[in-house]
JSON list of C-alpha atoms in Angstrom, two decimals:
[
{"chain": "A", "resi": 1207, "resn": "UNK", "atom": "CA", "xyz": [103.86, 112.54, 109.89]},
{"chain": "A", "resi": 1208, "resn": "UNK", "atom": "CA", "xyz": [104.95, 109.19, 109.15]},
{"chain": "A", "resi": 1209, "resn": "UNK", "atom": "CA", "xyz": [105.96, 106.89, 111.12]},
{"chain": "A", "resi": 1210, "resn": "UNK", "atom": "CA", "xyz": [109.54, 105.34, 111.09]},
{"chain": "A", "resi": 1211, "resn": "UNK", "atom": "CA", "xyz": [111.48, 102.13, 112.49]},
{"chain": "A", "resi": 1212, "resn": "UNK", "atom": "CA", "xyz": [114.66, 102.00, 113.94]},
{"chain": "A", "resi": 1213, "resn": "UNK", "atom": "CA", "xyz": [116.34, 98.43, 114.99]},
{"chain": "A", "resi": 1214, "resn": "UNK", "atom": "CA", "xyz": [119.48, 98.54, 116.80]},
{"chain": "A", "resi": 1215, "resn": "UNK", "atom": "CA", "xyz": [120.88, 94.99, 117.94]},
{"chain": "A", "resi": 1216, "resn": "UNK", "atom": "CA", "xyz": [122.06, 94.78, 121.64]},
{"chain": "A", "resi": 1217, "resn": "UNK", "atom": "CA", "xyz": [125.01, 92.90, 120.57]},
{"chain": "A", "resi": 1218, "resn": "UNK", "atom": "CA", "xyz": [126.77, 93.41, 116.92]},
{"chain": "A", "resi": 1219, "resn": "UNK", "atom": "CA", "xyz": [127.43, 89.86, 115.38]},
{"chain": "A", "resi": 1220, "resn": "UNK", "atom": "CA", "xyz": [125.20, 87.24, 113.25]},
{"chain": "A", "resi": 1221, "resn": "UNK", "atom": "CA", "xyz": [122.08, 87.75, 114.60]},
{"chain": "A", "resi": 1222, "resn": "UNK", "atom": "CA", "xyz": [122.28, 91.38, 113.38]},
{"chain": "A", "resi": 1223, "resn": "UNK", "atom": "CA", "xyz": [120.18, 90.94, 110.83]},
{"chain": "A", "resi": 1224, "resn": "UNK", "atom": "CA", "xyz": [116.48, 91.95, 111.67]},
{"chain": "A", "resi": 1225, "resn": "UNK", "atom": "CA", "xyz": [115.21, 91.26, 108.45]},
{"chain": "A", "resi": 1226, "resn": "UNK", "atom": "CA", "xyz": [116.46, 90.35, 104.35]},
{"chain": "A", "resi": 1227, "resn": "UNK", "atom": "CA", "xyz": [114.31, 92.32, 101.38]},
{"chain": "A", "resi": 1228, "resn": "UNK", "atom": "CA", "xyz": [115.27, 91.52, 97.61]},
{"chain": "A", "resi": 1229, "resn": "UNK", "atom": "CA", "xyz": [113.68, 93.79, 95.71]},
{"chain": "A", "resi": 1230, "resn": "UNK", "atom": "CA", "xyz": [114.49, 91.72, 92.63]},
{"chain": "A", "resi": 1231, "resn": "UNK", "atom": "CA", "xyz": [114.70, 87.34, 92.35]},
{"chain": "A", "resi": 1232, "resn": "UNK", "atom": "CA", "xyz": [118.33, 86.48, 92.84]},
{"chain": "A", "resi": 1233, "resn": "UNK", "atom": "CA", "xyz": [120.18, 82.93, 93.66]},
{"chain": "A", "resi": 1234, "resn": "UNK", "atom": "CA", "xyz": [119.58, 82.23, 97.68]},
{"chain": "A", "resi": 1235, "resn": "UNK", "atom": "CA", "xyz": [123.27, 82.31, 99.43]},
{"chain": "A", "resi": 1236, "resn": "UNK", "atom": "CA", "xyz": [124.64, 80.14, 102.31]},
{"chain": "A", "resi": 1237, "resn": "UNK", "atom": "CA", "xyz": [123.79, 82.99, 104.66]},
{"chain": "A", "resi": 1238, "resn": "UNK", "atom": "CA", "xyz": [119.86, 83.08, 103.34]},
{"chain": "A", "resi": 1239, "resn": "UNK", "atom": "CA", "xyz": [119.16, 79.88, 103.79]},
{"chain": "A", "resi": 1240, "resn": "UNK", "atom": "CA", "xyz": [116.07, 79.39, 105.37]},
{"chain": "A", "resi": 1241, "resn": "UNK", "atom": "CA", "xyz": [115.42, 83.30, 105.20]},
{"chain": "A", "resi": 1242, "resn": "UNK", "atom": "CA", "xyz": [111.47, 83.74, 103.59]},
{"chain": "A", "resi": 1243, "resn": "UNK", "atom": "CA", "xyz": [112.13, 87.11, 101.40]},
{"chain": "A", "resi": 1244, "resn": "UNK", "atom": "CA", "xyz": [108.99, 86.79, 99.83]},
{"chain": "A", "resi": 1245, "resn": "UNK", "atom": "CA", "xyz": [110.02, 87.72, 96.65]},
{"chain": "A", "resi": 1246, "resn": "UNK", "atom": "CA", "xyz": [112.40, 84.48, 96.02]},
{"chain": "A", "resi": 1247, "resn": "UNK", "atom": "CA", "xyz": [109.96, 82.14, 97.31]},
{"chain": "A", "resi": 1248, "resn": "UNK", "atom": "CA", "xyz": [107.92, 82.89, 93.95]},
{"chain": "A", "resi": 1249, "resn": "UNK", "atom": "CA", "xyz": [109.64, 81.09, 90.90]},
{"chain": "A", "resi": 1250, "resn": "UNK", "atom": "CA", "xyz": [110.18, 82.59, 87.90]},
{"chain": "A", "resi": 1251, "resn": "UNK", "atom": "CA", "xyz": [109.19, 79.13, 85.98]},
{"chain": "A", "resi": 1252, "resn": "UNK", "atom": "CA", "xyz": [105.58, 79.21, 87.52]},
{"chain": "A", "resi": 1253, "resn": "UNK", "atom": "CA", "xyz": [104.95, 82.50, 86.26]},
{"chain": "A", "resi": 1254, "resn": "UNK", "atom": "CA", "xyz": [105.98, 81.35, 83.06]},
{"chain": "A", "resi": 1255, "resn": "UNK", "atom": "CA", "xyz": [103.27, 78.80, 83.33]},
{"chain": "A", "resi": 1256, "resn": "UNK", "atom": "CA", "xyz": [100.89, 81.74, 83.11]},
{"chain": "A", "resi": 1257, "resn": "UNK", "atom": "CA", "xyz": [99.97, 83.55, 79.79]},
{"chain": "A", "resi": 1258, "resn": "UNK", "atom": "CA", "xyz": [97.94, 86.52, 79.03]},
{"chain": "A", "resi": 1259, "resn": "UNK", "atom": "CA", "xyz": [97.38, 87.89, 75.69]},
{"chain": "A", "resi": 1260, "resn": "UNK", "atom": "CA", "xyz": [93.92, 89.30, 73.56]},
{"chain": "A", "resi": 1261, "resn": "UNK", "atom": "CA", "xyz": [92.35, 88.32, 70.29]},
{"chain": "A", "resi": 1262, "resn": "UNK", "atom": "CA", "xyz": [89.23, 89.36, 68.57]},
{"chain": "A", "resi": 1263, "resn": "UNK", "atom": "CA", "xyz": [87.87, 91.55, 71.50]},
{"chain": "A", "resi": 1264, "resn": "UNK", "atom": "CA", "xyz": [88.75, 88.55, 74.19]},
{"chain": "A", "resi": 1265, "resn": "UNK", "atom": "CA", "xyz": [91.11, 87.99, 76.45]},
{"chain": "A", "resi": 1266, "resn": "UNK", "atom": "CA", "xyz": [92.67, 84.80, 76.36]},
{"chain": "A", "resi": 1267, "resn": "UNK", "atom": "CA", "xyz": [94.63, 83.38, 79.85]},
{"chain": "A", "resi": 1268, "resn": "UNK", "atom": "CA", "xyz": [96.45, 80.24, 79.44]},
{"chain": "A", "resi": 1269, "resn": "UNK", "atom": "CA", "xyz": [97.47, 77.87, 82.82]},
{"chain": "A", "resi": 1270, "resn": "UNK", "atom": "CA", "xyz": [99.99, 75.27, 82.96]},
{"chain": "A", "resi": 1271, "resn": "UNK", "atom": "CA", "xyz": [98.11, 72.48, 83.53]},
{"chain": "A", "resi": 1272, "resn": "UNK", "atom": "CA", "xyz": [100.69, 71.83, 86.29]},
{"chain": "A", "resi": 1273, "resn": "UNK", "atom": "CA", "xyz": [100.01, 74.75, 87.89]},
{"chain": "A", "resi": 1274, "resn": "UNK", "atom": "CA", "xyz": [96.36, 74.02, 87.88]},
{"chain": "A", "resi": 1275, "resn": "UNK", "atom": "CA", "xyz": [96.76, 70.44, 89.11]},
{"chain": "A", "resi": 1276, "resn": "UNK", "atom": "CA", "xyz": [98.92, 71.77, 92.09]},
{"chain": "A", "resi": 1277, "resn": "UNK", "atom": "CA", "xyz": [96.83, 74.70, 92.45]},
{"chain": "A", "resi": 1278, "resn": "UNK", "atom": "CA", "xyz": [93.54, 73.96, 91.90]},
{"chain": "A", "resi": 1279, "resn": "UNK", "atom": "CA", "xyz": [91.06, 77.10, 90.52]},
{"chain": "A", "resi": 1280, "resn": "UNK", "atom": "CA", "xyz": [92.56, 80.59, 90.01]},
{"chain": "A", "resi": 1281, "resn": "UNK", "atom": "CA", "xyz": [90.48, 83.72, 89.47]},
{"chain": "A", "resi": 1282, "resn": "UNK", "atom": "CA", "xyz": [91.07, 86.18, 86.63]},
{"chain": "A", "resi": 1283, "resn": "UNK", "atom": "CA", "xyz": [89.85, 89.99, 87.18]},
{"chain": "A", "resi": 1284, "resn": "UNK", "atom": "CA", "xyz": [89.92, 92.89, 84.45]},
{"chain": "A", "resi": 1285, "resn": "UNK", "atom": "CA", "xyz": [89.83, 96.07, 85.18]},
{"chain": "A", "resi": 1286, "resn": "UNK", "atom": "CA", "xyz": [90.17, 99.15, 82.92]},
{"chain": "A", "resi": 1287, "resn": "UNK", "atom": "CA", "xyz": [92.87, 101.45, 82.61]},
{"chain": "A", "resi": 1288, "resn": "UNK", "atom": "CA", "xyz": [91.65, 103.67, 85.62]},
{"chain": "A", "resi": 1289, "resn": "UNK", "atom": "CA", "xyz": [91.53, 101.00, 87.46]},
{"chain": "A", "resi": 1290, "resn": "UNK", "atom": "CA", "xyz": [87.73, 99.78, 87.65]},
{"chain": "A", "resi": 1291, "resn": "UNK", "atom": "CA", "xyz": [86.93, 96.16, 87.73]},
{"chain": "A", "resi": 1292, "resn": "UNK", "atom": "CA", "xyz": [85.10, 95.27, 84.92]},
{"chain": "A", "resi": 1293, "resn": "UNK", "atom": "CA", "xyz": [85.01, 91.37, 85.11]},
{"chain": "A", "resi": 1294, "resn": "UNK", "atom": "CA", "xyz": [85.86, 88.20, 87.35]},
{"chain": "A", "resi": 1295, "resn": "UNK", "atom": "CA", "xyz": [85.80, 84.90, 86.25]},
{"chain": "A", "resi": 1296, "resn": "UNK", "atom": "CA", "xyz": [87.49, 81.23, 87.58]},
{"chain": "A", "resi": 1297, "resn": "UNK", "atom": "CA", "xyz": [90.24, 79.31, 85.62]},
{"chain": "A", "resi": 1298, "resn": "UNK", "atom": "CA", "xyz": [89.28, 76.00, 86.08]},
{"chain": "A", "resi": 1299, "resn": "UNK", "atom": "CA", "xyz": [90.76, 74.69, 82.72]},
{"chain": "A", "resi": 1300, "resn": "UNK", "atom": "CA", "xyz": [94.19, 75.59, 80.95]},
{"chain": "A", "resi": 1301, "resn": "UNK", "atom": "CA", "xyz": [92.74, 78.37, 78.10]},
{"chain": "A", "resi": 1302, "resn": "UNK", "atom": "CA", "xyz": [90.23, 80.86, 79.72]},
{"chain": "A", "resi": 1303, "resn": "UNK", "atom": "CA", "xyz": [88.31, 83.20, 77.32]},
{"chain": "A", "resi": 1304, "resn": "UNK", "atom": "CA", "xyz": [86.83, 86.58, 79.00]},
{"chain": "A", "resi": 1305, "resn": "UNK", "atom": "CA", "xyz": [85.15, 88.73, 76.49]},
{"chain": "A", "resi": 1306, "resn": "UNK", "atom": "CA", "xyz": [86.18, 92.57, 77.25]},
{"chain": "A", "resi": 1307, "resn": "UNK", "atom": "CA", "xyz": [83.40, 95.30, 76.82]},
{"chain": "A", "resi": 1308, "resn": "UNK", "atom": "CA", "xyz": [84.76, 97.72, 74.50]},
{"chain": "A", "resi": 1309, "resn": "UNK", "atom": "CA", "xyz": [86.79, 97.60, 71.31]},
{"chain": "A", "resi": 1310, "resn": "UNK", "atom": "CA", "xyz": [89.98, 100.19, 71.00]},
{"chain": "A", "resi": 1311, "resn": "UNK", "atom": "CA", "xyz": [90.58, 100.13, 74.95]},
{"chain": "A", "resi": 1312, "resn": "UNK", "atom": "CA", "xyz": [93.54, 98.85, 76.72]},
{"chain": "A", "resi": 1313, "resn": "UNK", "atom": "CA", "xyz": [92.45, 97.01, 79.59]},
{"chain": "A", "resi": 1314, "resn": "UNK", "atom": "CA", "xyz": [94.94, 94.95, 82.65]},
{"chain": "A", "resi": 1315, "resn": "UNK", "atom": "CA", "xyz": [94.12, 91.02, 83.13]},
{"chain": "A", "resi": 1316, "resn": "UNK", "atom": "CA", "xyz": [95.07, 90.12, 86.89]},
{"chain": "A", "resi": 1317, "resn": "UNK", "atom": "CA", "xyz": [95.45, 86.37, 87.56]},
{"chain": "A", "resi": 1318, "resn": "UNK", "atom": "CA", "xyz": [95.83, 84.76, 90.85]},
{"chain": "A", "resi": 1319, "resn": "UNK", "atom": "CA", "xyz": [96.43, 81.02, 91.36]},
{"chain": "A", "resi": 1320, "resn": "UNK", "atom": "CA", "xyz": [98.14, 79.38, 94.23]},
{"chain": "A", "resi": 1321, "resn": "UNK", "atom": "CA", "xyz": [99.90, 82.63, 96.05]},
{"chain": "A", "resi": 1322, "resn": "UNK", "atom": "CA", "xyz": [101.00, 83.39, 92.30]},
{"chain": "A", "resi": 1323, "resn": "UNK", "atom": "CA", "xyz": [99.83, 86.33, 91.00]},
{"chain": "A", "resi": 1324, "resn": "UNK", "atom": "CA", "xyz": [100.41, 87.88, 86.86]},
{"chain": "A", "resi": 1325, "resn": "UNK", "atom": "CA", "xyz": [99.34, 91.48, 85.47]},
{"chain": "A", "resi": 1326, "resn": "UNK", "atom": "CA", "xyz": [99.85, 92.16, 81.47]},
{"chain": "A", "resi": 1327, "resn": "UNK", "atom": "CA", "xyz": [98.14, 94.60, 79.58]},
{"chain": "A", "resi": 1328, "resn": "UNK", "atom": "CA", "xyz": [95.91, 93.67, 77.16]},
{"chain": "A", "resi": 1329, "resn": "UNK", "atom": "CA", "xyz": [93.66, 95.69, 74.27]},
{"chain": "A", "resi": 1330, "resn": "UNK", "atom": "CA", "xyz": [89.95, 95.05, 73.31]},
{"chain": "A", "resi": 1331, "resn": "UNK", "atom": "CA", "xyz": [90.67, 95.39, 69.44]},
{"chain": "A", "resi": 1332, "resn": "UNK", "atom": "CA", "xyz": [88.10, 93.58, 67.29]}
]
């Protein structure tokens, strides 16, 4: 079976509230303030400071620099479609180039820097 959770407050009124999930970023309201969601705390301009695309048989990640000066190192996996890891390397400098194995196969590039983390599918054509 699985386990649920139930919260009911002793007394209805502001402190009601047991916890705030946004499944999607939105603008924080008055009433969020100083609410961590998670999900808002990431901005959308960081991510944007990450790029993942393929060329030749490579993958190619590209950093903000800013994102690497705040930061520091990030790691960079690849795994296959199934889901096997097939590579890990650092991103120490703004363009990283990560050979994949085979030609004609779709791979996913994972990159994690600083809490952020970016997935985008990628394929091994040469």
């Amino acid at each position: 079976t699985t386990p649920s959770y139930e919260y009911t407050p002793v007394d209805i009124g502001e402190d009601d509230d047991r916890f705030v999930i946004h499944l999607t970023p939105g603008r924080e309201t008055e009433e969020d303030s100083g609410v961590s969601t998670g999900i808002d705390d990431v901005q959308e301009e960081d991510l944007d400071g990450i790029r993942i695309t393929s060329r030749s048989g490579r993958a190619i990640v590209s950093i903000n620099s800013d994102l690497l000066d705040l930061y520091g190192e990030g790691t960079i996996e690849v795994f296959t479609i199934n889901g096997r890891q097939v590579s890990e390397s650092s991103a120490v400098t703004s363009r990283t180039f990560i050979a994949l194995p085979e030609s004609n196969s779709a791979y996913i590039v994972r990159v994690y820097i600083g809490g952020l983390i970016k997935s985008e599918t990628v394929m091994g054509s040469r």
